[in-house]
GROMACS .gro file of C-alpha atoms in nm:
model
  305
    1UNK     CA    1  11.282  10.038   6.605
    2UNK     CA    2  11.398   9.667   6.608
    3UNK     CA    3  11.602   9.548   6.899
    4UNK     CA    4  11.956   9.515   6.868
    5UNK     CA    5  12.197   9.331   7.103
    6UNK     CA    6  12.580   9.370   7.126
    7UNK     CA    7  12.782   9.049   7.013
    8UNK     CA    8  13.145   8.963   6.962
    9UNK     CA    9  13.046   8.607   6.779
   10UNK     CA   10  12.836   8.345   6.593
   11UNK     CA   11  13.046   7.990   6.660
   12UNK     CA   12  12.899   7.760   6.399
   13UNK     CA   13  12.935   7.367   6.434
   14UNK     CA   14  13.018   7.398   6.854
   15UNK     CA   15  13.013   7.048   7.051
   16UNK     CA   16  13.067   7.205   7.381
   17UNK     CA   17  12.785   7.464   7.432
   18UNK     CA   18  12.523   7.188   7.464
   19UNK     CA   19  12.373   6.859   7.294
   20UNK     CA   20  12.464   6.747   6.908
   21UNK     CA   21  12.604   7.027   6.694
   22UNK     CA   22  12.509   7.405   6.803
   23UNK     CA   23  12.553   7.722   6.703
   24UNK     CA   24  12.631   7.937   6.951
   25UNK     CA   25  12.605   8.313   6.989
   26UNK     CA   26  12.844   8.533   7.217
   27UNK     CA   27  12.706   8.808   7.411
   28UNK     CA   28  12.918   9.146   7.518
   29UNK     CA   29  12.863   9.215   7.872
   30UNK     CA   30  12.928   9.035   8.208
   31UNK     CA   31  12.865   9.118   8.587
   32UNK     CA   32  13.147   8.910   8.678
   33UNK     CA   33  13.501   8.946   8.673
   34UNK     CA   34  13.644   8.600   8.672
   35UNK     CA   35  14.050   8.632   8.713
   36UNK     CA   36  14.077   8.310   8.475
   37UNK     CA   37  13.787   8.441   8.223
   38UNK     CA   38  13.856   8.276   7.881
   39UNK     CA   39  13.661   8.528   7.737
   40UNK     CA   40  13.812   8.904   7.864
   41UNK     CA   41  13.641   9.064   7.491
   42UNK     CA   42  13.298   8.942   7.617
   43UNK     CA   43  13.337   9.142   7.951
   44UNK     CA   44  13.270   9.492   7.869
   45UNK     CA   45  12.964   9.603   7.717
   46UNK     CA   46  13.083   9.798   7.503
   47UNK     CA   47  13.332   9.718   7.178
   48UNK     CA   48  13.692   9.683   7.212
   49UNK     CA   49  13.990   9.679   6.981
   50UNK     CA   50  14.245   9.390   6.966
   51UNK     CA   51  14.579   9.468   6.852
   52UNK     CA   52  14.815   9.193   6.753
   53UNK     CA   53  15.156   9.306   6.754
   54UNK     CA   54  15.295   9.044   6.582
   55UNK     CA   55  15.085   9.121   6.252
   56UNK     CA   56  15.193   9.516   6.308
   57UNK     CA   57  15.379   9.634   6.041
   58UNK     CA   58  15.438  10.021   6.149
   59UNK     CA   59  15.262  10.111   5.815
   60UNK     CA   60  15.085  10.434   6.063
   61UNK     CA   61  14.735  10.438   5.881
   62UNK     CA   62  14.621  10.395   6.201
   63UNK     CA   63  14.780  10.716   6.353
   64UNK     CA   64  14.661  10.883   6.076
   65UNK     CA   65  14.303  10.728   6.134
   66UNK     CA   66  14.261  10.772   6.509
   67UNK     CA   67  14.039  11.096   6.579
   68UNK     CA   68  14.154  11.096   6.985
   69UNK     CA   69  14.504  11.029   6.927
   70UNK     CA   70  14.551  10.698   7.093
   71UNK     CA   71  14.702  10.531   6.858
   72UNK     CA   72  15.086  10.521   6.922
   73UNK     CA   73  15.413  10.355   6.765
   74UNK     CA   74  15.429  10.055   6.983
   75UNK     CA   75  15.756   9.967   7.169
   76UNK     CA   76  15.980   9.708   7.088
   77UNK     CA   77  15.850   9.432   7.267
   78UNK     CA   78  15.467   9.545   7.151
   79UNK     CA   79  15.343   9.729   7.415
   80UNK     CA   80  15.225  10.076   7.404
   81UNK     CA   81  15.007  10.065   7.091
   82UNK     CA   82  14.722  10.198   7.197
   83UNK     CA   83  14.648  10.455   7.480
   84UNK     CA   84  14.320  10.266   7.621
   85UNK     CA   85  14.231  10.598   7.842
   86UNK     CA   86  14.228  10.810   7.501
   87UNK     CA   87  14.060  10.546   7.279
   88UNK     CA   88  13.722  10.558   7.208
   89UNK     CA   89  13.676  10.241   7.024
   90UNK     CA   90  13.548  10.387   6.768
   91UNK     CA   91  13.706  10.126   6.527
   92UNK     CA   92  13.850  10.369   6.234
   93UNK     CA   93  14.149  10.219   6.365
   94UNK     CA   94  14.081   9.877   6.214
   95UNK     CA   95  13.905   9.958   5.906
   96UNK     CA   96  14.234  10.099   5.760
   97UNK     CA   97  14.427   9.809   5.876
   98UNK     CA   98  14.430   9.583   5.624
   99UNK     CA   99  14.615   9.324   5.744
  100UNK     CA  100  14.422   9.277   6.090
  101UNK     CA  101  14.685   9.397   6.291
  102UNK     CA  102  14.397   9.600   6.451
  103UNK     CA  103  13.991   9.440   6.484
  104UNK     CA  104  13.684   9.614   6.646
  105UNK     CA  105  13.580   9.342   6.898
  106UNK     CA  106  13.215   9.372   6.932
  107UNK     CA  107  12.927   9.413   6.641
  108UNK     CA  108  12.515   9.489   6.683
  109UNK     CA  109  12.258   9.241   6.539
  110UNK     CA  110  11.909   9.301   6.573
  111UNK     CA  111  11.718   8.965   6.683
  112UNK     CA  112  11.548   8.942   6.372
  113UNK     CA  113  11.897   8.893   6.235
  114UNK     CA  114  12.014   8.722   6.520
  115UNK     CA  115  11.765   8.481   6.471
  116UNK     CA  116  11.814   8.410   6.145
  117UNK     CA  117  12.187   8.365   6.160
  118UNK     CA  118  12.128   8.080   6.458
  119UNK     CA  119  11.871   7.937   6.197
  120UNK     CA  120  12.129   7.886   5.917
  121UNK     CA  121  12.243   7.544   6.026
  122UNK     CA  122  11.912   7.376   6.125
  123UNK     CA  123  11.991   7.098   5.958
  124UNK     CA  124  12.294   6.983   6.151
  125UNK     CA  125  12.083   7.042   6.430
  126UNK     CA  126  11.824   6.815   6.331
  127UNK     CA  127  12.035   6.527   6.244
  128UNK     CA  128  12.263   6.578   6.549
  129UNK     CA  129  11.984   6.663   6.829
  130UNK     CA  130  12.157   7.003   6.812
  131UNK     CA  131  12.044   7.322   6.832
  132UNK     CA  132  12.141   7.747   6.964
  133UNK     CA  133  12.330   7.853   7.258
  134UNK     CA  134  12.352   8.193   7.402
  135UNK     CA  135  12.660   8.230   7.548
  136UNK     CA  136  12.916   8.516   7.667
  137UNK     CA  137  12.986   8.727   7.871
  138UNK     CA  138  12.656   8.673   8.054
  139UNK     CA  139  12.344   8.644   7.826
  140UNK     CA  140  12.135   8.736   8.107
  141UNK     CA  141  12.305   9.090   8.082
  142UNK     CA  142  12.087   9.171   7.748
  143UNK     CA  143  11.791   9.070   7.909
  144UNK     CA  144  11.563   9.161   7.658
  145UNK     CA  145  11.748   9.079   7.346
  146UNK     CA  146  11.785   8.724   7.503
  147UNK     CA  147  11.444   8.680   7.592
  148UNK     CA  148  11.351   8.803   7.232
  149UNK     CA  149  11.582   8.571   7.003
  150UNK     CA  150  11.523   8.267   7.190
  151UNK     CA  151  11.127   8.329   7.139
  152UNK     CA  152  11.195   8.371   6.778
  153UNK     CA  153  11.414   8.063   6.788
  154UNK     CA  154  11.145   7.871   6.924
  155UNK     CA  155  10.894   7.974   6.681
  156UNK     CA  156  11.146   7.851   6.402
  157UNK     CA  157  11.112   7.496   6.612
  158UNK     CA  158  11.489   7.535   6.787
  159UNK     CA  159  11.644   7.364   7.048
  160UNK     CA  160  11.740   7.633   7.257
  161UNK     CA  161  12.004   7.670   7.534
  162UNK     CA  162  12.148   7.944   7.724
  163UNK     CA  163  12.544   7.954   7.863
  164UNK     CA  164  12.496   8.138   8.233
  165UNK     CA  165  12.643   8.235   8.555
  166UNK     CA  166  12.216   8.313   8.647
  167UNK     CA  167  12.351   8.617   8.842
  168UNK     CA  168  12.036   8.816   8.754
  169UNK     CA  169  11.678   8.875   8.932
  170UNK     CA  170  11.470   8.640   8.907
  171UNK     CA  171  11.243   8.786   8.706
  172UNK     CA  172  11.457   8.812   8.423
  173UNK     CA  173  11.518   8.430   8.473
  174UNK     CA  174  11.155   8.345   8.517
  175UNK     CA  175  11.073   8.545   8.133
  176UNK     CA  176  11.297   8.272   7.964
  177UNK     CA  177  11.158   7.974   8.095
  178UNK     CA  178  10.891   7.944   7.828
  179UNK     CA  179  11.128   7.955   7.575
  180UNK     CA  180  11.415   7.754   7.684
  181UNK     CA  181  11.481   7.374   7.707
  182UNK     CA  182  11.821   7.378   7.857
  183UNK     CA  183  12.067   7.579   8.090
  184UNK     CA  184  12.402   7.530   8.103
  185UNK     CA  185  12.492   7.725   8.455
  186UNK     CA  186  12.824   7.777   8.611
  187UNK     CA  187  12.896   7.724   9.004
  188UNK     CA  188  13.209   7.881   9.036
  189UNK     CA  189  13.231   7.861   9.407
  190UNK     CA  190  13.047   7.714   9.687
  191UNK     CA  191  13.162   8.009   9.982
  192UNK     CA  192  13.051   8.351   9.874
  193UNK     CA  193  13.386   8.533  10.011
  194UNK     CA  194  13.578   8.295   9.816
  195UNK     CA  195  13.321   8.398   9.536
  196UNK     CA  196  13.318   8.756   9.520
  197UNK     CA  197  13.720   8.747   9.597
  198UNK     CA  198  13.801   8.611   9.237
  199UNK     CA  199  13.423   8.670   9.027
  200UNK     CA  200  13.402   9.020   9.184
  201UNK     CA  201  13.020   8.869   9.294
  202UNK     CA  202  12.922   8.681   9.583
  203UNK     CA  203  12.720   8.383   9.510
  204UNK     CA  204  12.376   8.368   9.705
  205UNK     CA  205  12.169   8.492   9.443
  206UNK     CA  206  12.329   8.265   9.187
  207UNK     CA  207  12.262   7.938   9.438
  208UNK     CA  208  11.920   8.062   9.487
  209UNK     CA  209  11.829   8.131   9.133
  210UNK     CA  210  11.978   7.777   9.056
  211UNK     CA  211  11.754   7.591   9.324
  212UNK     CA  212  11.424   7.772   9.150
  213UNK     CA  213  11.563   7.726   8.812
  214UNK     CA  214  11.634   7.316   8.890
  215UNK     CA  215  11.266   7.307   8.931
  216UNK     CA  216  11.172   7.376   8.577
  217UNK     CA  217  11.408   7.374   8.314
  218UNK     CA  218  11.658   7.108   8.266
  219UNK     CA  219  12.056   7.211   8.324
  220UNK     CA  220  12.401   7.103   8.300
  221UNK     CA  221  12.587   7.225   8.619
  222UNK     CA  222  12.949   7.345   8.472
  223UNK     CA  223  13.182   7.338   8.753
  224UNK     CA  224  13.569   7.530   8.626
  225UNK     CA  225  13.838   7.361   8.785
  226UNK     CA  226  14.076   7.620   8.829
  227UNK     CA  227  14.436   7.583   9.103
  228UNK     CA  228  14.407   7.766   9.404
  229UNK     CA  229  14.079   7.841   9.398
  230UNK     CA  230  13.800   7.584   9.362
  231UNK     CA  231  13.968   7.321   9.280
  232UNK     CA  232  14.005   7.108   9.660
  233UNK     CA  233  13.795   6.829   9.782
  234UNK     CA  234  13.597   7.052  10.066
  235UNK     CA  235  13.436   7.296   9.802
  236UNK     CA  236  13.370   7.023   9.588
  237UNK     CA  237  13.143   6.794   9.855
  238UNK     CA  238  13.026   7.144   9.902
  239UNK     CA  239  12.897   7.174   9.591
  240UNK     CA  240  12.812   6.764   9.533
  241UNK     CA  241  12.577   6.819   9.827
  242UNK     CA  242  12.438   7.125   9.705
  243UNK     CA  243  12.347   6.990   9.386
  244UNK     CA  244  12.224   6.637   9.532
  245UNK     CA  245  11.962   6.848   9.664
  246UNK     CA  246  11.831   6.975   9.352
  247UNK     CA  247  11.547   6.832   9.153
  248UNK     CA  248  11.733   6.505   9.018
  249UNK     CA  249  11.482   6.507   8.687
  250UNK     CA  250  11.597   6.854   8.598
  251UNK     CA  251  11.953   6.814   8.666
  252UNK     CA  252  12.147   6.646   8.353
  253UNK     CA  253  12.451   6.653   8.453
  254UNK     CA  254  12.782   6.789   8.625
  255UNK     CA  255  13.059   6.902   8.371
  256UNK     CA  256  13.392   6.925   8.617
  257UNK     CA  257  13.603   7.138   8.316
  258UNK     CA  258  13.979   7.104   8.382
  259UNK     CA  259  14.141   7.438   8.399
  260UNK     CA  260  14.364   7.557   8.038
  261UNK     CA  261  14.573   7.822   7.970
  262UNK     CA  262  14.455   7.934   7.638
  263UNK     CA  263  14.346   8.254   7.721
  264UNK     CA  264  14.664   8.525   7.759
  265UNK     CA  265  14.709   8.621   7.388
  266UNK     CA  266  14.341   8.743   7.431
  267UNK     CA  267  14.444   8.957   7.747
  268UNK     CA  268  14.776   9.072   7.530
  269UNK     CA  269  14.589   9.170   7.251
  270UNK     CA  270  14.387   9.374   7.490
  271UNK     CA  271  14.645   9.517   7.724
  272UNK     CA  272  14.551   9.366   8.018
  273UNK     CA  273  14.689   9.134   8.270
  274UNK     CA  274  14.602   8.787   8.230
  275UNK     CA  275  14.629   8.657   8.633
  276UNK     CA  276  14.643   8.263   8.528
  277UNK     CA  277  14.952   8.335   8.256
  278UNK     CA  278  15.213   8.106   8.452
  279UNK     CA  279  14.956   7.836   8.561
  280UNK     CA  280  14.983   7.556   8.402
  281UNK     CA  281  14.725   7.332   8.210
  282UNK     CA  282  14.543   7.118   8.450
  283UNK     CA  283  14.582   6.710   8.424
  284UNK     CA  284  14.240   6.528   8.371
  285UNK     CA  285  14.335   6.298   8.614
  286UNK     CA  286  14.246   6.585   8.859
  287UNK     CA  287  13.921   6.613   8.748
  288UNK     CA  288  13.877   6.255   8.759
  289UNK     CA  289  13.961   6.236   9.139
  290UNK     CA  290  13.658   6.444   9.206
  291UNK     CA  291  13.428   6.206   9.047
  292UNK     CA  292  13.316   6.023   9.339
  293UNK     CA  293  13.174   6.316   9.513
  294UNK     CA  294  12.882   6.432   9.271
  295UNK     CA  295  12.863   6.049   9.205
  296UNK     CA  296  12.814   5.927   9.522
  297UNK     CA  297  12.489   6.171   9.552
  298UNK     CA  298  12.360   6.016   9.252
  299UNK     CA  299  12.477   6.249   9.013
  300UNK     CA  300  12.571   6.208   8.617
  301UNK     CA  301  12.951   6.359   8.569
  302UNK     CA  302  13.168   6.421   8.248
  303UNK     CA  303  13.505   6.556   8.254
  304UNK     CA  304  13.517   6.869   8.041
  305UNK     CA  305  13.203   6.864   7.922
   0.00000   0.00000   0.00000
């Protein structure tokens, strides 16, 4: 039996998931819980269903449809549509909508397909210094699937890159390695209280992974600016010293991302709360004041990216 992996997307022509043009593909399934997550469908493992109230047009196919019952008239304001303790995400929901009101989040590919899909656009990666991304969720959460589409992307001659918060054993780490020329690795916080208070983690196996990782593969350090949290001048030296003690050959750079708010109709359309709704969109100039720390230990920085 070939081996399938749970995604919720293939992004074709990306410029922020690595060098030159990329195509990048989003895993389901993450053992963090960021509170400002930008990506709440690529969470769970398992599917989900959207519902976007404003497309609703209270035609009830998808009453009819639903086999547990969750589906409900919504309330006025939206709310209500779907009972997430009865549904089963089955998806019957959204195959009679036909206005996409209602969308299974979440599809299987096996790698052979997954593979070929990331192939598709090779030539924008050649002429660009592109290449594939694994993103998420947490790509390191689909261990094997991972490990098994970026072998097959390297035997089609790939650039390959994987999107990660590297909170995963080592060993699972250490697989990919062969088959992987760049890591793009998130350092979310610098004390591990702090950590685990808004990821849901703490961060010691991340930091340690990231110091055996820097001596062997070449990363991009992705640092998410986000208010309240991470964003001060003590856990930023923090983390400027931390990395200036990394292998400087396999360290490319330091992306400082300014913190956005683009995220809530995601939580809306999935009935959560999104914690970051009334936070506004952070000014560059923010990022920019942080600069001088990675800088000063000798380290490349670009401001979102």
């Amino acid at each position: 039996m070939a081996l399938a992996g749970k995604l919720t997307n293939i992004q074709r022509y990306s410029t922020k998931d690595g060098p030159g043009i990329r195509t990048t593909a989003f895993l389901k399934g993450c053992p963090l819980h960021c509170a400002w997550c930008h990506n709440p469908e690529c969470i769970g493992a398992e599917d989900d269903v959207y519902f976007w109230d404003a497309k609703c047009v209270g035609c009830g196919k998808c009453i009819e449809a639903c086999p547990t019952g969750a589906q409900k008239v919504p309330n006025a304001d939206g709310s209500g549509k779907i009972d997430r303790s009865l549904c089963v995400r089955c998806g019957k929901c959204a195959q009679v909508c036909r206005i996409g009101a209602l969308t299974l989040v979440g599809f299987d590919m096996t790698t052979e397909q997954a593979a070929d899909a990331l192939y598709r656009d090779h030539i924008f990666y050649d002429t660009s210094g592109g290449g594939v991304t694994i993103s998420g969720g947490e790509p390191l959460a689909q261990p094997s699937f991972t490990l098994e589409v970026l072998k097959q992307c390297k035997e089609k001659k790939l650039h390959t890159c994987i999107d990660t918060t590297l909170y995963a054993s080592w060993e699972v780490i250490e697989s990919l390695i062969p088959y992987l020329d760049l890591a793009l690795v998130d350092l979310k916080h610098m004390d591990s209280a702090w950590h685990k208070e808004l990821t849901g983690v703490p961060n010691e196996r991340i930091l340690e992974n990231l110091e055996k990782l820097a001596k062997q593969v070449h990363i991009r350090i992705r640092i998410p600016l986000i208010p309240d949290f991470n964003a001060n001048e003590d856990n930023l030296r923090t983390a400027a010293e931390f990395v200036g003690r990394l292998d400087p050959e396999h360290i490319d750079a330091v992306d400082l991302l300014t913190f956005h708010n683009w995220a809530e109709q995601k939580y809306r359309k999935l009935d959560q709360v999104y914690a970051y709704a009334e936070v506004p969109d952070m000014e560059e100039a923010v990022a920019q004041s942080f600069r001088p720390l990675f800088e000063q230990q000798g380290v490349k920085v670009t401001i979102n990216g």
